[in-house]
PDB file of N, CA and C in Angstrom:
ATOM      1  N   UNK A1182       0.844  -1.179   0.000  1.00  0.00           N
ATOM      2  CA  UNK A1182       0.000   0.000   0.000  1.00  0.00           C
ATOM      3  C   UNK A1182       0.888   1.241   0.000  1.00  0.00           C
ATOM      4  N   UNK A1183       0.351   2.068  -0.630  1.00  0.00           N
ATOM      5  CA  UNK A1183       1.401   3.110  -1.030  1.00  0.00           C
ATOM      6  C   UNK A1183       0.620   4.419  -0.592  1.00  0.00           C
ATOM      7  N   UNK A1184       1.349   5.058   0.613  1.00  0.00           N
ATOM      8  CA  UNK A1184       0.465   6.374   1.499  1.00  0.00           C
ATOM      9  C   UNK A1184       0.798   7.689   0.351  1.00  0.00           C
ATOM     10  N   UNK A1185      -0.276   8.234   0.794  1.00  0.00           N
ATOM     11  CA  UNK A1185      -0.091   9.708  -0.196  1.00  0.00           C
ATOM     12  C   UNK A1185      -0.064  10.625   1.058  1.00  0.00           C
ATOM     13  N   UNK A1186      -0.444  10.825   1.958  1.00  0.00           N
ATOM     14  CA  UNK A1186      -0.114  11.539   3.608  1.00  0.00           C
ATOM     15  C   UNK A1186       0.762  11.497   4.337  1.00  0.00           C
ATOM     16  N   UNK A1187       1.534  11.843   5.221  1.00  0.00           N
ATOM     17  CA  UNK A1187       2.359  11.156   6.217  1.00  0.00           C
ATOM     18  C   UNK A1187       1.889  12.517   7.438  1.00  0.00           C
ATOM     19  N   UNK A1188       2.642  11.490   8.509  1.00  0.00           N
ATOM     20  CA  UNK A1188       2.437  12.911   9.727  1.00  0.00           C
ATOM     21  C   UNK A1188       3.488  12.798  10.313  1.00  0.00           C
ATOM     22  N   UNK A1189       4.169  13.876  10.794  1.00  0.00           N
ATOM     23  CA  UNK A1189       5.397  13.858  11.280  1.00  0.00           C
ATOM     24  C   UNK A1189       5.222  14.363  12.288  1.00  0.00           C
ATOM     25  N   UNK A1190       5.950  14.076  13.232  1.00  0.00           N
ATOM     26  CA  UNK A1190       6.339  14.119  14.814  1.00  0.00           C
ATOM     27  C   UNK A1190       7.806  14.993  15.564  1.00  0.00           C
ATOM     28  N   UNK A1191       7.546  16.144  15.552  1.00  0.00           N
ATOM     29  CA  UNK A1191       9.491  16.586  15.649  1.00  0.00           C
ATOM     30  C   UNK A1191       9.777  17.102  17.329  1.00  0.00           C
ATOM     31  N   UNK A1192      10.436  16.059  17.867  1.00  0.00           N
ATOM     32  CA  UNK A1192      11.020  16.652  19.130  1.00  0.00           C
ATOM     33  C   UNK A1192      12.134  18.201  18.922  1.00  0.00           C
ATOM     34  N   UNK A1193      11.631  19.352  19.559  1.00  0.00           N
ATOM     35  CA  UNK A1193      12.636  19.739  19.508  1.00  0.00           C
ATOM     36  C   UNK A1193      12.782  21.110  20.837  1.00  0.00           C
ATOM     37  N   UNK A1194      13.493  22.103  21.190  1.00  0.00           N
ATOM     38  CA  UNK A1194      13.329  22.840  22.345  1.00  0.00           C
ATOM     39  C   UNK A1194      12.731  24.230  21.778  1.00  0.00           C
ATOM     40  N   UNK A1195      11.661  24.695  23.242  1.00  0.00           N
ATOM     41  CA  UNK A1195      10.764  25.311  22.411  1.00  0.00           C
ATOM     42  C   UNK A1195      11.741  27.025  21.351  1.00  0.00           C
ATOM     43  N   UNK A1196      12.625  26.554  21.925  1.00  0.00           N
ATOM     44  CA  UNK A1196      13.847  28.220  21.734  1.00  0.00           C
ATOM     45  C   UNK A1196      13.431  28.010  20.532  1.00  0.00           C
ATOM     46  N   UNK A1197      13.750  26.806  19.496  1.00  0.00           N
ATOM     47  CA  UNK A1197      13.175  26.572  18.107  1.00  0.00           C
ATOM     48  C   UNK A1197      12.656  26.522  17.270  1.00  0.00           C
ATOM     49  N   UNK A1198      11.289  26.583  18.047  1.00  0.00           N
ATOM     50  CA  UNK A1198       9.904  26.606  17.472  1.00  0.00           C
ATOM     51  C   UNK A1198       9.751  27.380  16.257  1.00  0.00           C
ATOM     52  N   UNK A1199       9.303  28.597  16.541  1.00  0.00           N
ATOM     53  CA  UNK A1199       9.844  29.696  15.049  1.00  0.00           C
ATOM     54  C   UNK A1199      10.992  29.051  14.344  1.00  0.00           C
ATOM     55  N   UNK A1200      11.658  28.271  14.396  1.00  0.00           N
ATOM     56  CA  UNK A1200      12.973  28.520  13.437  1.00  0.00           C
ATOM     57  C   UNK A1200      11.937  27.101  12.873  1.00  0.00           C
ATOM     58  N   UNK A1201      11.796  26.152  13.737  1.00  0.00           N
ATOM     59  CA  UNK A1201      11.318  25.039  12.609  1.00  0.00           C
ATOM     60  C   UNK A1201       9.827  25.051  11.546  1.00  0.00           C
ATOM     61  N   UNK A1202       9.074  25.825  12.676  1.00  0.00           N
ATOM     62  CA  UNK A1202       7.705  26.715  12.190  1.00  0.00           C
ATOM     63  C   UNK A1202       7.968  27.604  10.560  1.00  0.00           C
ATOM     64  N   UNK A1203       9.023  28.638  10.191  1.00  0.00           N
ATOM     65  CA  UNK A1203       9.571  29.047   9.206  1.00  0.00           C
ATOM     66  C   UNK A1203       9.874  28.136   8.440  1.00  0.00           C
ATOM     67  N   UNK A1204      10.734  26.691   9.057  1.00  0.00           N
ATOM     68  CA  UNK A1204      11.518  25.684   7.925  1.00  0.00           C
ATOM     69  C   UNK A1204       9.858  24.785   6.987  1.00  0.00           C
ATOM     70  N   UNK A1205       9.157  25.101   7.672  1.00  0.00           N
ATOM     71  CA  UNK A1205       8.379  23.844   7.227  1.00  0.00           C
ATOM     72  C   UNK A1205       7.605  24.560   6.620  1.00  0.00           C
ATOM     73  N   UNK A1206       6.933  26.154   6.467  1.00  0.00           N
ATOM     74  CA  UNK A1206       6.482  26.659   5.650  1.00  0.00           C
ATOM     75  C   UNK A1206       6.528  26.884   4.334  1.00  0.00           C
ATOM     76  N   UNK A1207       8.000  27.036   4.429  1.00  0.00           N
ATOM     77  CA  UNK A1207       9.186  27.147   3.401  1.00  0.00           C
ATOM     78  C   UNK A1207       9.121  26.006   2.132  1.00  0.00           C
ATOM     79  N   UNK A1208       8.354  24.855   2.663  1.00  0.00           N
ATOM     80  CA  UNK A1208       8.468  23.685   2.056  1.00  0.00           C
ATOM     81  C   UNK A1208       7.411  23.068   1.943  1.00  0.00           C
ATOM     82  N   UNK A1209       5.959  24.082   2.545  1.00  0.00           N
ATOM     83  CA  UNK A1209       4.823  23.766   1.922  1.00  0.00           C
ATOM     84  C   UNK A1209       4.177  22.883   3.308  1.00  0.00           C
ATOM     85  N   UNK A1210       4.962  22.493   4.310  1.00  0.00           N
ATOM     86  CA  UNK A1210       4.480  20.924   5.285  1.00  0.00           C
ATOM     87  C   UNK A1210       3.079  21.707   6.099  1.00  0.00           C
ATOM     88  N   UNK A1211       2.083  21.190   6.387  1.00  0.00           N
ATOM     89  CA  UNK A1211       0.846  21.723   6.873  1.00  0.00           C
ATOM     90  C   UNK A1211       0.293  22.322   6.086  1.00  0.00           C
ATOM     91  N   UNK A1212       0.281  21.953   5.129  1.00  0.00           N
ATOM     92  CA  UNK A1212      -1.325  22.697   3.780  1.00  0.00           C
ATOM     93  C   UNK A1212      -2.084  21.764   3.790  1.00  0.00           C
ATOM     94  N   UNK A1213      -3.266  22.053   4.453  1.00  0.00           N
ATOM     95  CA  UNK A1213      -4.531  21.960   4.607  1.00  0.00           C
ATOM     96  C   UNK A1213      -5.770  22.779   3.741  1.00  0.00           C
ATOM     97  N   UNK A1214      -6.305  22.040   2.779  1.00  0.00           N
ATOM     98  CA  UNK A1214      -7.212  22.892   2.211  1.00  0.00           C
ATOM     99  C   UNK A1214      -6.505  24.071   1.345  1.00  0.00           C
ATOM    100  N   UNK A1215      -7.135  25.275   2.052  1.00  0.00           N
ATOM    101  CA  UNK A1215      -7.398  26.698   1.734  1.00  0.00           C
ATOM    102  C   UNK A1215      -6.336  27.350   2.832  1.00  0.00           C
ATOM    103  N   UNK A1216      -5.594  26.637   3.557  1.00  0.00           N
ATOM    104  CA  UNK A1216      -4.740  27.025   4.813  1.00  0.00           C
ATOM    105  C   UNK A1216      -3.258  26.629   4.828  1.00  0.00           C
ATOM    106  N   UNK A1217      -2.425  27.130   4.732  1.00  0.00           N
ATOM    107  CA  UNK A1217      -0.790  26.536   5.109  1.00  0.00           C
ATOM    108  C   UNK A1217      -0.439  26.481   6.645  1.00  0.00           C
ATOM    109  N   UNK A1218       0.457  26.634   7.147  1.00  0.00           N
ATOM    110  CA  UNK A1218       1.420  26.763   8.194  1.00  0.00           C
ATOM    111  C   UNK A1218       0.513  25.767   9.189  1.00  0.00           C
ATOM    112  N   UNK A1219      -0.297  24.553   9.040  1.00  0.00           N
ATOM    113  CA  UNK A1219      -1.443  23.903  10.096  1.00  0.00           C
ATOM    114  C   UNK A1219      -0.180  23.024  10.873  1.00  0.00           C
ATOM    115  N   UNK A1220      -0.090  23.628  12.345  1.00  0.00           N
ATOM    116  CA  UNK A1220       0.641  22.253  12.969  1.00  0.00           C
ATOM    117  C   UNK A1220       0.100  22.303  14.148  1.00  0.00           C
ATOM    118  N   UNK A1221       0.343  21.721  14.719  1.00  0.00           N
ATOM    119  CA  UNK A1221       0.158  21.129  16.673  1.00  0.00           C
ATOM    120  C   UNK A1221       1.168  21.073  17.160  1.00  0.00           C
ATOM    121  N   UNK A1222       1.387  21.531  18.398  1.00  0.00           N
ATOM    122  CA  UNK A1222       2.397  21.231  19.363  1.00  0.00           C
ATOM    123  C   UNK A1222       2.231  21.353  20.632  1.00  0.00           C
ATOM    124  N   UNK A1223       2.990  20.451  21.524  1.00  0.00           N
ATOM    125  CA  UNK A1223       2.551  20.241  22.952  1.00  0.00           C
ATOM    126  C   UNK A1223       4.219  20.350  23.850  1.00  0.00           C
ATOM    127  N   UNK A1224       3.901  20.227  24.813  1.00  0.00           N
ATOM    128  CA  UNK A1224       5.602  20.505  25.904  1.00  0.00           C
ATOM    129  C   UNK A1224       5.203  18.868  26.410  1.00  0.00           C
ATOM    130  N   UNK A1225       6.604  18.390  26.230  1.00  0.00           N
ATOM    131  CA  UNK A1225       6.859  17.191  26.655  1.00  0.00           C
ATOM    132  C   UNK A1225       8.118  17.078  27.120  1.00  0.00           C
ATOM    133  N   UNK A1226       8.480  16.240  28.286  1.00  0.00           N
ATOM    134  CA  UNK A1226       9.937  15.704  28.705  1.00  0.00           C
ATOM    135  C   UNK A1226      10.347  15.273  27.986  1.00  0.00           C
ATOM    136  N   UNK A1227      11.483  15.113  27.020  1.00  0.00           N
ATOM    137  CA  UNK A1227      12.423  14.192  26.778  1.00  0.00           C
ATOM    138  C   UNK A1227      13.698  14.189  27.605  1.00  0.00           C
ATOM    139  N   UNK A1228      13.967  12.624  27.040  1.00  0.00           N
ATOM    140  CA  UNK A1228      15.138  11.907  28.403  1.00  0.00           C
ATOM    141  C   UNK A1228      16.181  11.595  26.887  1.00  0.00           C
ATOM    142  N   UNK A1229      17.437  11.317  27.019  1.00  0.00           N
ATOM    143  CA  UNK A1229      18.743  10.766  26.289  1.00  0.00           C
ATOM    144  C   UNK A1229      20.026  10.743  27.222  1.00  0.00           C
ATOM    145  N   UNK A1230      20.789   9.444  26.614  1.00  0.00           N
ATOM    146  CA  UNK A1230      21.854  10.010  27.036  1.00  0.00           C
ATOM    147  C   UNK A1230      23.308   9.778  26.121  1.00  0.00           C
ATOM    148  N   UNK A1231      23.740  10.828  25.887  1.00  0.00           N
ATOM    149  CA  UNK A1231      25.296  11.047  25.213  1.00  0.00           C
ATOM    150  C   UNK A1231      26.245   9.578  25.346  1.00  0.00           C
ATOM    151  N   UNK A1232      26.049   9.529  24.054  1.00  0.00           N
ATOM    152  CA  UNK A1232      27.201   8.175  24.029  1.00  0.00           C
ATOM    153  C   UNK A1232      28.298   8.709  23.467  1.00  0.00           C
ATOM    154  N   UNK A1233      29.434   7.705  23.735  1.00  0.00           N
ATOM    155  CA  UNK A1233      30.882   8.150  23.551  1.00  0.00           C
ATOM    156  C   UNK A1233      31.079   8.229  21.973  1.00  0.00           C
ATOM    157  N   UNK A1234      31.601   9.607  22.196  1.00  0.00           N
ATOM    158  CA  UNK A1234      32.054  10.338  19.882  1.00  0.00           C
ATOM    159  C   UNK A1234      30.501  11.106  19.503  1.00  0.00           C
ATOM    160  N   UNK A1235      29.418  11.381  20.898  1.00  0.00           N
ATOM    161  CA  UNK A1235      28.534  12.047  20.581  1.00  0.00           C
ATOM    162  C   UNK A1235      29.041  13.314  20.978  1.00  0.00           C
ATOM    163  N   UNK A1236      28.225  14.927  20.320  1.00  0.00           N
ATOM    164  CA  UNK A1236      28.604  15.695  20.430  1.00  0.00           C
ATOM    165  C   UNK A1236      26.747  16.745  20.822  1.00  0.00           C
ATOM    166  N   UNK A1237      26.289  16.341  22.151  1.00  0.00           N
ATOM    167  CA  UNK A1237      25.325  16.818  22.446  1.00  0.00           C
ATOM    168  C   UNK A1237      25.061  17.894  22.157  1.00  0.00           C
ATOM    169  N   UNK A1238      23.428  18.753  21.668  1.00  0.00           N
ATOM    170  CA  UNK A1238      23.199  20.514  21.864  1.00  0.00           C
ATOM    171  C   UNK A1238      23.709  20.413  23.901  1.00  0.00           C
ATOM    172  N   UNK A1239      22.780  19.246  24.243  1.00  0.00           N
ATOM    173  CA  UNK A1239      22.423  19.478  25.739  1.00  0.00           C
ATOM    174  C   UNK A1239      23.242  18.512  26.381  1.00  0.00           C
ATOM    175  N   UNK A1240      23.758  18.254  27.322  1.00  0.00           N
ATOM    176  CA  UNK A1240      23.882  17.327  28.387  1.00  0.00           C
ATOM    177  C   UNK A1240      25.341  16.704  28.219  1.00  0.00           C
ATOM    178  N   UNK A1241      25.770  15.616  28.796  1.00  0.00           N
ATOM    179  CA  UNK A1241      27.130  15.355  28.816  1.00  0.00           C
ATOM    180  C   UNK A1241      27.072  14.075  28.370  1.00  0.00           C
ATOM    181  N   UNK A1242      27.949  13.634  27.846  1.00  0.00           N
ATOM    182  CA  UNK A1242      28.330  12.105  27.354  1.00  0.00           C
ATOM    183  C   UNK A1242      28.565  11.031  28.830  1.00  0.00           C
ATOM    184  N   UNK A1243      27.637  10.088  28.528  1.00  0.00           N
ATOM    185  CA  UNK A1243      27.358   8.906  29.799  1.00  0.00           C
ATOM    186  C   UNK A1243      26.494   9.610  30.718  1.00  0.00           C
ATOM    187  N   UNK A1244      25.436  10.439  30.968  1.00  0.00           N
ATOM    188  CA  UNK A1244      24.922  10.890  31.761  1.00  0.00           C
ATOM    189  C   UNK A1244      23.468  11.173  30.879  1.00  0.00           C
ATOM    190  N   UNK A1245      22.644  10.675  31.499  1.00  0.00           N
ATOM    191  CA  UNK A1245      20.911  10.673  31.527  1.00  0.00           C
ATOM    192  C   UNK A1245      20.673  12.539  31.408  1.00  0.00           C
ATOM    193  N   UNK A1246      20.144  12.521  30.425  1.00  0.00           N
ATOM    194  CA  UNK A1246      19.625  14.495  30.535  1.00  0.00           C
ATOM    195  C   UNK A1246      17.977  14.121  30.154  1.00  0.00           C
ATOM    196  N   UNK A1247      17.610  15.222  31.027  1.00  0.00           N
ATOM    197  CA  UNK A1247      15.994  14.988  31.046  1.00  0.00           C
ATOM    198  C   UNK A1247      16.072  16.602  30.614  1.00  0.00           C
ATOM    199  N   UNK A1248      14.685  17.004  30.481  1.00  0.00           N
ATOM    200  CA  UNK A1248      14.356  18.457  29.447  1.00  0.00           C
ATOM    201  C   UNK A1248      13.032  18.604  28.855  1.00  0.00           C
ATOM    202  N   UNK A1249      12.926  19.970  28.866  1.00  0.00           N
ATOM    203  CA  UNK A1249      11.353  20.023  28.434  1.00  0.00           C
ATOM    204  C   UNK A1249      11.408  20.344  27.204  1.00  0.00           C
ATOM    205  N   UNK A1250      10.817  20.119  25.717  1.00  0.00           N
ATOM    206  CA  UNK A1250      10.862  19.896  24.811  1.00  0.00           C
ATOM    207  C   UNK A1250       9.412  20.135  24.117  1.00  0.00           C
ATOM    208  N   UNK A1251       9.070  20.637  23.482  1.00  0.00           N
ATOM    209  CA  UNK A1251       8.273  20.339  22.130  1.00  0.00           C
ATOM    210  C   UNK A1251       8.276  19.699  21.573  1.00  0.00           C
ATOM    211  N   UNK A1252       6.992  18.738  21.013  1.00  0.00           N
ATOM    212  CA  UNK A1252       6.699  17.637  20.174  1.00  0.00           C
ATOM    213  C   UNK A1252       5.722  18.617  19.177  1.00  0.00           C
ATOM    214  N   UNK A1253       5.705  18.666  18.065  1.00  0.00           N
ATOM    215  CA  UNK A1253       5.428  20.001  16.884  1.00  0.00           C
ATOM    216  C   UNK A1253       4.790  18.387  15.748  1.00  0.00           C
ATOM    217  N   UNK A1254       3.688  18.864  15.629  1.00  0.00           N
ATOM    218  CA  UNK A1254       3.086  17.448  14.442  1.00  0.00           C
ATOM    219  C   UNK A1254       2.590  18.342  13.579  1.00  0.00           C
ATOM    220  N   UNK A1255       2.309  17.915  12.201  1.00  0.00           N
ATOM    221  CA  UNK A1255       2.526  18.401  11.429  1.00  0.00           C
ATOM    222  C   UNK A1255       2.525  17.434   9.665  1.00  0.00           C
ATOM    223  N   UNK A1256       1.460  17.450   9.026  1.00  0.00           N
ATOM    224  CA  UNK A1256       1.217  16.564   7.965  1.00  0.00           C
ATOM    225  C   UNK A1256       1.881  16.809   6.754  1.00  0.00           C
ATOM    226  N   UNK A1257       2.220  16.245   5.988  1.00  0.00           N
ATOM    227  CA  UNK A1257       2.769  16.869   4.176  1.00  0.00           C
ATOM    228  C   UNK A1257       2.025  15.732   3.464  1.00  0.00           C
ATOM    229  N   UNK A1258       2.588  16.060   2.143  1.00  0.00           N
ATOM    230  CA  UNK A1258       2.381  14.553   1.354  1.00  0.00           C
ATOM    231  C   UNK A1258       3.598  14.071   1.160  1.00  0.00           C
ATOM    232  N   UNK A1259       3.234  12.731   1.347  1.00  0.00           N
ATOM    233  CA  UNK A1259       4.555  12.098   1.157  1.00  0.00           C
ATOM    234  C   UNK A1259       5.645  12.366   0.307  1.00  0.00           C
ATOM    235  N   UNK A1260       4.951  12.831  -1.043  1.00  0.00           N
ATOM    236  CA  UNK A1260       6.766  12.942  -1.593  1.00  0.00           C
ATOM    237  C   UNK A1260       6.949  14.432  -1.446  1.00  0.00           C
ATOM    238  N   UNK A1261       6.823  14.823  -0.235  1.00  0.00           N
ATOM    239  CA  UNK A1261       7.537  15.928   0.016  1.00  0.00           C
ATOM    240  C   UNK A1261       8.322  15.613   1.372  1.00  0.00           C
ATOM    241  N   UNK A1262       8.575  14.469   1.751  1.00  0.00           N
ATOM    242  CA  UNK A1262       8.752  13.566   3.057  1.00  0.00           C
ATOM    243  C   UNK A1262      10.574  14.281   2.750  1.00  0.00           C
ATOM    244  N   UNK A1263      11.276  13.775   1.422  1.00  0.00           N
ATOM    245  CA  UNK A1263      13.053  14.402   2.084  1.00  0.00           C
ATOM    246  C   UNK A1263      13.191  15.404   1.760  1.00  0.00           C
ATOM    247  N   UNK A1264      12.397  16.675   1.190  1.00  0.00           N
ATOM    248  CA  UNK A1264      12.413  17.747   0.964  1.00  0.00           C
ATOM    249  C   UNK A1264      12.273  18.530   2.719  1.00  0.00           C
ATOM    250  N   UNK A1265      11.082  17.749   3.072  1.00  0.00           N
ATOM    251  CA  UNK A1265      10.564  18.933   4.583  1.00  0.00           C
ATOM    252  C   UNK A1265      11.745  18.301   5.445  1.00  0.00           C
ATOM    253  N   UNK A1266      12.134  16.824   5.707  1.00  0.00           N
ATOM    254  CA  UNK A1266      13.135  16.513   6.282  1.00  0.00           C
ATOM    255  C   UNK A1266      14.528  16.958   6.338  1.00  0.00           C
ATOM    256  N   UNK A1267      14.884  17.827   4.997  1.00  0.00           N
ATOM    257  CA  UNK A1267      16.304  18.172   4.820  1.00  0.00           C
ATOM    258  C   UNK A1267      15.821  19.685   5.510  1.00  0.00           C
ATOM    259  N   UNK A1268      14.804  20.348   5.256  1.00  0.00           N
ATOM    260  CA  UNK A1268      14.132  21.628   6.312  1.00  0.00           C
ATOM    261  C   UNK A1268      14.158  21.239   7.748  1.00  0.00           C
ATOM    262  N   UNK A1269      13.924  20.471   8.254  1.00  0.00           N
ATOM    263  CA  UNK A1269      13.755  20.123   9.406  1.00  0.00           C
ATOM    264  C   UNK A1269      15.080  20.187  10.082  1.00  0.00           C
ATOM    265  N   UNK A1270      16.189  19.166   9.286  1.00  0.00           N
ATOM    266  CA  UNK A1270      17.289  19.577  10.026  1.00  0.00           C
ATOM    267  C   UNK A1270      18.045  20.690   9.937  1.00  0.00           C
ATOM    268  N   UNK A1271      18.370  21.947   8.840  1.00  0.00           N
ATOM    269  CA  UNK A1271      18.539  22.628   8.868  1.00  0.00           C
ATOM    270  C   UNK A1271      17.979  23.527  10.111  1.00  0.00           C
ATOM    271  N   UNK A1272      16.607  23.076  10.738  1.00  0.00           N
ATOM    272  CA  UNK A1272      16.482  24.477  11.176  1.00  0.00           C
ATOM    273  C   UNK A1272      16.396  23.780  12.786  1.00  0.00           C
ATOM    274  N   UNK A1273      16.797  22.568  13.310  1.00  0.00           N
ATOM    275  CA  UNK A1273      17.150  21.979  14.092  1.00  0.00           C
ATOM    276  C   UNK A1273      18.496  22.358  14.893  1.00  0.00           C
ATOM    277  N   UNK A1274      18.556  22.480  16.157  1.00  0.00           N
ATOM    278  CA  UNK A1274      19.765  22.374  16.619  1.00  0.00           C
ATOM    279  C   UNK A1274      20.842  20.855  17.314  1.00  0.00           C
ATOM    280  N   UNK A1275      19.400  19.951  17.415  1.00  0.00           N
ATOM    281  CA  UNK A1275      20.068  18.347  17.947  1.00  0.00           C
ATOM    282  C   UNK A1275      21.113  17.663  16.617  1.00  0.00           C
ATOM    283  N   UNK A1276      22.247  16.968  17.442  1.00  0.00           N
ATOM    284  CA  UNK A1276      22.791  16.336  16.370  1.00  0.00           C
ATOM    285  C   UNK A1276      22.153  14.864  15.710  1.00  0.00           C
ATOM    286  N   UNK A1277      21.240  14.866  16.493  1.00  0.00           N
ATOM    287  CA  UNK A1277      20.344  13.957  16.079  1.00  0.00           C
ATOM    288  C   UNK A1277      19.154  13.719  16.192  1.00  0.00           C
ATOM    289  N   UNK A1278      18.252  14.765  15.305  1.00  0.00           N
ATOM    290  CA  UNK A1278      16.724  15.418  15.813  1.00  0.00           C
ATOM    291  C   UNK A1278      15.526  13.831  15.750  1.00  0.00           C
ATOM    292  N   UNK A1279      15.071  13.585  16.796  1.00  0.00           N
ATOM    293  CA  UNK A1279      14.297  12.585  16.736  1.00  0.00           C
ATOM    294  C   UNK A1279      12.735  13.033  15.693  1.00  0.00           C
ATOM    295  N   UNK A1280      12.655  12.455  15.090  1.00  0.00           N
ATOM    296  CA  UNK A1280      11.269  13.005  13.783  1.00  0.00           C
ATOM    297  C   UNK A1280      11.078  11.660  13.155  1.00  0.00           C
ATOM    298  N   UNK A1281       9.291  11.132  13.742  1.00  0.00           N
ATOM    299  CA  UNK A1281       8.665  10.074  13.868  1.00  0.00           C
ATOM    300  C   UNK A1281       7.968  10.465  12.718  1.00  0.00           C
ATOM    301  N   UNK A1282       8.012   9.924  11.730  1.00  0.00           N
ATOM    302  CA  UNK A1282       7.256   9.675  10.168  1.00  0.00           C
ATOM    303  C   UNK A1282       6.271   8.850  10.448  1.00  0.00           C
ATOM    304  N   UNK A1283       4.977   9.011  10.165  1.00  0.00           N
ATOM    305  CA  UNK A1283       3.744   8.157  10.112  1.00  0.00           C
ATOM    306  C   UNK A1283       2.810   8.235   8.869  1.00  0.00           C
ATOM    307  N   UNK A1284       2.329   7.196   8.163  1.00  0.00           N
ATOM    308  CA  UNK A1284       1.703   7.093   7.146  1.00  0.00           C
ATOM    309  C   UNK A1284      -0.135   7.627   7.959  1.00  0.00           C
ATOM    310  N   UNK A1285      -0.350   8.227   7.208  1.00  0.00           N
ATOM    311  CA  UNK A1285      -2.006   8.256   7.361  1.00  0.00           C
ATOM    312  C   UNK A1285      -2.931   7.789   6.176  1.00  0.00           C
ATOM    313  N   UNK A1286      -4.048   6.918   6.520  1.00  0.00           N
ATOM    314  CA  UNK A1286      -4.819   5.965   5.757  1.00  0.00           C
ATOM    315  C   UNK A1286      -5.657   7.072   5.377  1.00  0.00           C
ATOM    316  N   UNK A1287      -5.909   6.747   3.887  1.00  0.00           N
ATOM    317  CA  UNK A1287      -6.728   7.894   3.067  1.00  0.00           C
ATOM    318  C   UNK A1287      -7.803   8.592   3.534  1.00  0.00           C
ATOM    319  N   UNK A1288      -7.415   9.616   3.695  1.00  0.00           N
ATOM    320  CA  UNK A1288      -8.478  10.780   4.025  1.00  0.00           C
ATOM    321  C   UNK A1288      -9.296  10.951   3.571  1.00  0.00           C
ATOM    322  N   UNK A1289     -10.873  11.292   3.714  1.00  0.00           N
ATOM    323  CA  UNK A1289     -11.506  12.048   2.651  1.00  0.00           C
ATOM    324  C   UNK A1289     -12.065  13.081   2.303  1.00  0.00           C
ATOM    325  N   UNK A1290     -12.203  13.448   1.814  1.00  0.00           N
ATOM    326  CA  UNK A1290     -12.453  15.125   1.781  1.00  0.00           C
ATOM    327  C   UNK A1290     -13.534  15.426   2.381  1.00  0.00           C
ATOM    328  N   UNK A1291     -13.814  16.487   3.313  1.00  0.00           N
ATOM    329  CA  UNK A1291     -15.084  16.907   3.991  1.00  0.00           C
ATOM    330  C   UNK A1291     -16.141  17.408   3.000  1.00  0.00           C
ATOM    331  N   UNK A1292     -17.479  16.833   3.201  1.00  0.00           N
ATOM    332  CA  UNK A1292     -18.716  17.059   2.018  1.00  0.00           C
ATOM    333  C   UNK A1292     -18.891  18.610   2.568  1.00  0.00           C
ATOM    334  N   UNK A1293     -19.333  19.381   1.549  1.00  0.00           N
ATOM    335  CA  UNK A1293     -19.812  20.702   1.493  1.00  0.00           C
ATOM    336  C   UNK A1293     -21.132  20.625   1.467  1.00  0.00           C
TER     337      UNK A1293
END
């Protein structure tokens, strides 16, 4: 089965928000209808910890970092999936931005 939707999921700190909010406009991600820029976002903990030859935004190598974070969702169509992704990290500061790709089962258009 081959998705024409996806929804994406981007951990990131809220200092960012605008910078990733701009990246994803830029590239079309949240057009809805008659509407662009459509996303969601909520404050969530995230936990990691720095492994050795990592080069953290936050926290120290071998040590647990906890942090409050933004989870920012946010739909495209799929083949705009490595276009908004190469946006995403650009406007990211993690060296390794966690961003959960999900297929969504065909939508259908709301009756008028």
């Amino acid at each position: 089965m081959e998705f024409q939707e996806l929804k994406l999921e981007i951990f990131i700190p809220e200092s960012h928000l605008p910078a990733l909010r701009s990246a994803l406009q830029s590239v079309g991600a949240g057009r809805l209808g008659n509407y662009d820029s459509c996303l969601a976002y909520s404050r969530v903990t995230g936990s990691w910890r720095p492994l050795c030859g990592s080069q953290p935004y936050l926290g120290s190598e071998g040590e647990v970092s906890e942090e409050d974070e933004i989870k920012v969702e946010v739909n495209i169509l799929a083949g705009d999936l490595e276009q908004t992704l190469n946006a995403i990290h650009e406007a990211h500061p993690y060296e390794e931005p966690l961003v959960n790709v999900i297929p969504i089962l065909g939508r259908k258009k709301a009756q008028k």
